[in-house]
Short mmCIF file of C-alpha atoms in Angstrom, two decimals:
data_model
loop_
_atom_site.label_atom_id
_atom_site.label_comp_id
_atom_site.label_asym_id
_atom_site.label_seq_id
_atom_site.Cartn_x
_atom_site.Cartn_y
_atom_site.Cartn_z
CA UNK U 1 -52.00 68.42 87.14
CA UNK U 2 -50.86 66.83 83.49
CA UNK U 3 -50.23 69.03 81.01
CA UNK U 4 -51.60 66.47 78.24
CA UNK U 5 -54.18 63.62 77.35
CA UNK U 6 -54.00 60.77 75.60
CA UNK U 7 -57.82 60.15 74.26
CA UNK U 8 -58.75 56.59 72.95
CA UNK U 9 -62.43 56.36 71.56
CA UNK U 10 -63.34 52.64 70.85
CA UNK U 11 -66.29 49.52 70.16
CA UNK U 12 -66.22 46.30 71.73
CA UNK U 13 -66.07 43.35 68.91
CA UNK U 14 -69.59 42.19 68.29
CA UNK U 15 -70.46 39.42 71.03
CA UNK U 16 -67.42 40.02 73.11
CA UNK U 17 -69.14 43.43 75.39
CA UNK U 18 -68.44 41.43 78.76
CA UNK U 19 -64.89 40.41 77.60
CA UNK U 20 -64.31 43.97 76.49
CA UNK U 21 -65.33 45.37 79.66
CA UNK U 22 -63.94 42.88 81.66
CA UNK U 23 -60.34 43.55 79.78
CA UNK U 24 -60.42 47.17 79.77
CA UNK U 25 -61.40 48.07 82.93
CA UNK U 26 -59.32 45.58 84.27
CA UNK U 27 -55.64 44.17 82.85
CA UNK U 28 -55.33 47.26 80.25
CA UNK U 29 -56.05 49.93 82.68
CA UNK U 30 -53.41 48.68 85.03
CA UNK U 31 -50.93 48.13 82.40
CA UNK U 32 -51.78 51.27 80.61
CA UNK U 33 -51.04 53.07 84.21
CA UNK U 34 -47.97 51.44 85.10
CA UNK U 35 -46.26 52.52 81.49
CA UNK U 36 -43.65 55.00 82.43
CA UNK U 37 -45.61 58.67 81.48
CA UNK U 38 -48.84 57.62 82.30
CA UNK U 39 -50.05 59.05 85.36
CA UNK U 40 -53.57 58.38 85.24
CA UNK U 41 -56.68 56.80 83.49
CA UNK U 42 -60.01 56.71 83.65
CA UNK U 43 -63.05 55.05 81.32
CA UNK U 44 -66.01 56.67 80.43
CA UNK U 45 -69.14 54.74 77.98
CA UNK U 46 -71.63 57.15 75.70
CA UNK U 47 -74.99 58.61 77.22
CA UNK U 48 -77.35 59.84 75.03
CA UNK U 49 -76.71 64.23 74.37
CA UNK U 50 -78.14 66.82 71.87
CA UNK U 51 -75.46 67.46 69.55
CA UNK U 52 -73.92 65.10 66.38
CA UNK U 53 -71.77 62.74 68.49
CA UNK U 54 -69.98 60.12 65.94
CA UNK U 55 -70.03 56.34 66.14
CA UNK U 56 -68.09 55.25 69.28
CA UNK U 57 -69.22 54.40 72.72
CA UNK U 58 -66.25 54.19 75.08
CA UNK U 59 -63.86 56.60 75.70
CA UNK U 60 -60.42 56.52 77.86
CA UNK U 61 -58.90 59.06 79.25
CA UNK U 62 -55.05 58.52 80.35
CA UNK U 63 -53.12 61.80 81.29
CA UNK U 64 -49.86 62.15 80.82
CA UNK U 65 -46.77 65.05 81.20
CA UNK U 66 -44.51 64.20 77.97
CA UNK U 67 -46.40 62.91 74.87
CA UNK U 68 -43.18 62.17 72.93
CA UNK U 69 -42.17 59.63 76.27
CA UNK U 70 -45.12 58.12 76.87
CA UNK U 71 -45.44 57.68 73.06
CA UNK U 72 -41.83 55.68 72.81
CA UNK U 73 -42.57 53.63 76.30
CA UNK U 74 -46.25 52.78 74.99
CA UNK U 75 -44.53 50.97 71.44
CA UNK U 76 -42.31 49.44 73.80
CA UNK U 77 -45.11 47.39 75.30
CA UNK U 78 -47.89 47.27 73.30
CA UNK U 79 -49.09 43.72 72.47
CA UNK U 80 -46.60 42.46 74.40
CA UNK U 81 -46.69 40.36 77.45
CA UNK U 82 -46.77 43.81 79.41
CA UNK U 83 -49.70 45.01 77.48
CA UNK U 84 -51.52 42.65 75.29
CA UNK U 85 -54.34 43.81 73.59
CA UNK U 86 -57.89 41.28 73.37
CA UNK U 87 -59.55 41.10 70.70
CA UNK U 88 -62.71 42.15 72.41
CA UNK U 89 -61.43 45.40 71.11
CA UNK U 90 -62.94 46.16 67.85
CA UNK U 91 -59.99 47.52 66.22
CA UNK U 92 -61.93 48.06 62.98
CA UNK U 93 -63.77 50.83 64.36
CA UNK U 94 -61.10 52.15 67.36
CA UNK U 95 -60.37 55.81 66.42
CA UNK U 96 -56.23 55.96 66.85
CA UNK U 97 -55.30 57.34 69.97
CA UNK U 98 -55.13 60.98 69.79
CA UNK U 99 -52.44 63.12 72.13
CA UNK U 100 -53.61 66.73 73.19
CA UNK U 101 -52.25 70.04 74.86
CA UNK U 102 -54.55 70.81 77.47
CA UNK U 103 -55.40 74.28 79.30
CA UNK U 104 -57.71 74.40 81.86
CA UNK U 105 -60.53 76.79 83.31
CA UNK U 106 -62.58 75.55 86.56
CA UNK U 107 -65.42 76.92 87.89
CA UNK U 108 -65.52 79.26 91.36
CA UNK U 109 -67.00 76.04 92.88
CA UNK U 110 -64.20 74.05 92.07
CA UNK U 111 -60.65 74.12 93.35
CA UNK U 112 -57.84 73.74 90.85
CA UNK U 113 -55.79 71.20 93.49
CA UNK U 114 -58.74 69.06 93.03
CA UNK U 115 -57.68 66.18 91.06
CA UNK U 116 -60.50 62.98 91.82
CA UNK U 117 -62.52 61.11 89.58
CA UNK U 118 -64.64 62.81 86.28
CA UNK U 119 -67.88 63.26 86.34
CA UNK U 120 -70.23 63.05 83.29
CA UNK U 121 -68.14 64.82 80.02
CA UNK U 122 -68.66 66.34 77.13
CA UNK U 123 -66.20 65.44 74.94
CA UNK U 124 -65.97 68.11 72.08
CA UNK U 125 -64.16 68.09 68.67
CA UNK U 126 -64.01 70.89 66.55
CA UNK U 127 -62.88 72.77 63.54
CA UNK U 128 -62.03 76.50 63.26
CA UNK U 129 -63.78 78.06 60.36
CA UNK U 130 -60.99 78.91 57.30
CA UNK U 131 -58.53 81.26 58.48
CA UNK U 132 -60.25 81.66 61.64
CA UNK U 133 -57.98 79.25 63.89
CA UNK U 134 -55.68 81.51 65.71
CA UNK U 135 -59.35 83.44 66.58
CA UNK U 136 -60.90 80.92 67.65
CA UNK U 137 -58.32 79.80 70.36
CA UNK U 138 -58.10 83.45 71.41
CA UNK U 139 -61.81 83.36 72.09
CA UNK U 140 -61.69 80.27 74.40
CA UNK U 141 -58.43 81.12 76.27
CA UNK U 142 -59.35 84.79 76.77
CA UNK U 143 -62.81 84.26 78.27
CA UNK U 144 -64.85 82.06 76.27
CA UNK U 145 -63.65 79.08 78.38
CA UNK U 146 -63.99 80.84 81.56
CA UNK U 147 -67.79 81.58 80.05
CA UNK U 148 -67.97 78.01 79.67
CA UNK U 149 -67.04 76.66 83.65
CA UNK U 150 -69.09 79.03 84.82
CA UNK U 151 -72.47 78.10 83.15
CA UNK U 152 -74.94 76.15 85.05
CA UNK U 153 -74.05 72.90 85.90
CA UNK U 154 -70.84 72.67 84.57
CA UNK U 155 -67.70 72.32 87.21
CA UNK U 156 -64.92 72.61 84.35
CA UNK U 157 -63.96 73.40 81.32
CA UNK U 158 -60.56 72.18 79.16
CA UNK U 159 -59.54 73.76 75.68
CA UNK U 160 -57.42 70.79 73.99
CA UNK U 161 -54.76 71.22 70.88
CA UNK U 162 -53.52 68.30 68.93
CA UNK U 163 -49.62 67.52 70.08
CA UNK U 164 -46.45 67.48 67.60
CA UNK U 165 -46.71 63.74 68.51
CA UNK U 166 -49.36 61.09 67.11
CA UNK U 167 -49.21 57.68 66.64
CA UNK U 168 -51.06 57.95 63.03
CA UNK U 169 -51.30 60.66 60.80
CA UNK U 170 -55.12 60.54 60.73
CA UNK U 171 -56.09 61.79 63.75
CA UNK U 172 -55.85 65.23 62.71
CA UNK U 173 -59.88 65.10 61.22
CA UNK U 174 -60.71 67.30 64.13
CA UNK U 175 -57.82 69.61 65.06
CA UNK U 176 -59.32 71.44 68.27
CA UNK U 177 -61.11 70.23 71.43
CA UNK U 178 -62.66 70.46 74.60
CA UNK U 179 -63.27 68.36 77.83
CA UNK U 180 -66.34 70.11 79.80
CA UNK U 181 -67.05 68.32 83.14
CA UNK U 182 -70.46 68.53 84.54
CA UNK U 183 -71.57 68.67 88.14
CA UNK U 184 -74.94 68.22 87.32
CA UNK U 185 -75.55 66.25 84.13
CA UNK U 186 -79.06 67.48 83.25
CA UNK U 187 -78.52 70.80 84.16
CA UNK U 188 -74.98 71.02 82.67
CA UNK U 189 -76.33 69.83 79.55
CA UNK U 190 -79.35 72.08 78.72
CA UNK U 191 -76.75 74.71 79.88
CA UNK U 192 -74.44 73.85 76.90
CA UNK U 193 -76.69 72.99 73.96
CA UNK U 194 -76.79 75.94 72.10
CA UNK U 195 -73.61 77.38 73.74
CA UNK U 196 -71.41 74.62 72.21
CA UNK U 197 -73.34 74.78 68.85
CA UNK U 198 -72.63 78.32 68.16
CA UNK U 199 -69.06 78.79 69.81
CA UNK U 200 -67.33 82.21 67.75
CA UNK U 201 -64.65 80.99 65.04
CA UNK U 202 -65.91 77.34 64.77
CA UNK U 203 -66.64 75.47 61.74
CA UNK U 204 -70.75 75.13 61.99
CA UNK U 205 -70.34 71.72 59.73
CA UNK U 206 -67.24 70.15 61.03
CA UNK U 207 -67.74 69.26 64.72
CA UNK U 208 -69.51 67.03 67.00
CA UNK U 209 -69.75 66.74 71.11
CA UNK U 210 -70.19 63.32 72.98
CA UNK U 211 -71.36 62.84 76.14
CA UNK U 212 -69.82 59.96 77.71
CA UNK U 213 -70.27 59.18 81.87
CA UNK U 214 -67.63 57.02 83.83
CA UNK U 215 -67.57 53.60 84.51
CA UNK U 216 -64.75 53.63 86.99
CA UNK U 217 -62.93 56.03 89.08
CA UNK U 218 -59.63 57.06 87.78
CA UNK U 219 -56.50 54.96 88.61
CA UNK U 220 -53.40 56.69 89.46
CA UNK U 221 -49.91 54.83 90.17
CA UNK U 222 -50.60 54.80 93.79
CA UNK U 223 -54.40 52.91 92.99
CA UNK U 224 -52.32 50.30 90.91
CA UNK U 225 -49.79 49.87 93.57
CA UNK U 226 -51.87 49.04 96.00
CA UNK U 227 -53.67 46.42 93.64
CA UNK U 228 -50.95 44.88 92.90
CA UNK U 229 -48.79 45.03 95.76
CA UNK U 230 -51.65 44.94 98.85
#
């Protein structure tokens, strides 16, 4: 399992949805995968949920091991020949790619060596309240997260930190996170409504949870090699 993610929430350019799709899913996920630190990636588009959920739509999800590599190989390659970038991607809107720490709770009906395709998300950002930060990671990592996985209709849940290493500065508007995945959408999500609206320590004005469901299975190495090299 990666110890770290790479998030990427973006907008197609007005008019261009098929191209965007078509590019994303397609060329970009293959390159993206076949950058040295990249193990993995996965795409995921915005389904309606019950909590403030921002402006974006799409969501990727590469995982990585070393945030400071994958970082310096990425700048080697991007909008070059090995990674161009279309301009179906609205890049007035794309939030900068964020890097995060990951640790991970699963539920009893999960194994942890199970590494497939997400399911439907929740993708969560938050705020501590002031002076509360170091609390409210010690309330996730020492049984609120567990509390989390275990809730109806949920199969997992990760507690994400913001990494030393960040393409831009301004990432850092939401300095805590989570990654719930649900095994039953509906379910899962009635489950979580209040739960992830009242979570000890947070900030009760600064935070917001998506709900985003995947448009393709993930793509490891192996997937790409066989793509490209049947």
């Amino acid at each position: 399992m990666s110890n770290a993610l790479q998030l990427v929430l973006s907008n197609p350019t007005p008019g261009m949805e098929a191209e965007f799709d078509e590019w994303y899913g397609g060329s970009h996920l293959i390159h993206g995968v076949e950058t040295p630190g990249v193990l993995s990636g996965q795409r995921f588009r915005r389904a309606g949920g019950p909590w403030p959920s921002g402006v974006h739509d799409y969501l990727m999800i590469w995982e990585l091991d070393d945030p400071a590599f994958t970082l310096a190989e990425l700048a080697k390659v991007k909008g070059s020949a090995e990674m161009p970038i279309s301009p179906a991607i609205n890049m007035d809107t794309v939030q900068p790619p964020t890097m995060w720490r990951r640790a991970e709770v699963r539920s009893a009906a999960r194994s942890t060596t199970d590494s497939t395709s997400l399911h439907t998300i929740v993708f969560g950002l938050y705020n501590a309240a002031e002076g509360q930060t170091e609390a409210f990671a010690e309330s996730l990592l020492h049984g609120g997260l567990a509390r989390l996985a275990d809730l109806p209709g949920v199969r997992a849940a990760q507690y994400l930190t913001l990494a030393d290493e960040q393409i831009r500065g301004n990432c850092r508007k939401y300095s805590q996170g989570l990654v719930i995945e649900l095994d039953d959408e509906q379910q899962g999500l009635t489950s979580l409504t209040d739960a992830l609206a009242t979570l000890p320590h947070a900030d009760p004005d600064r935070w917001m949870a998506i709900v985003f469901r995947p448009l393709d299975k993930r793509m490891t190495k192996q997937d790409v090699e066989r793509l490209t090299h049947p």
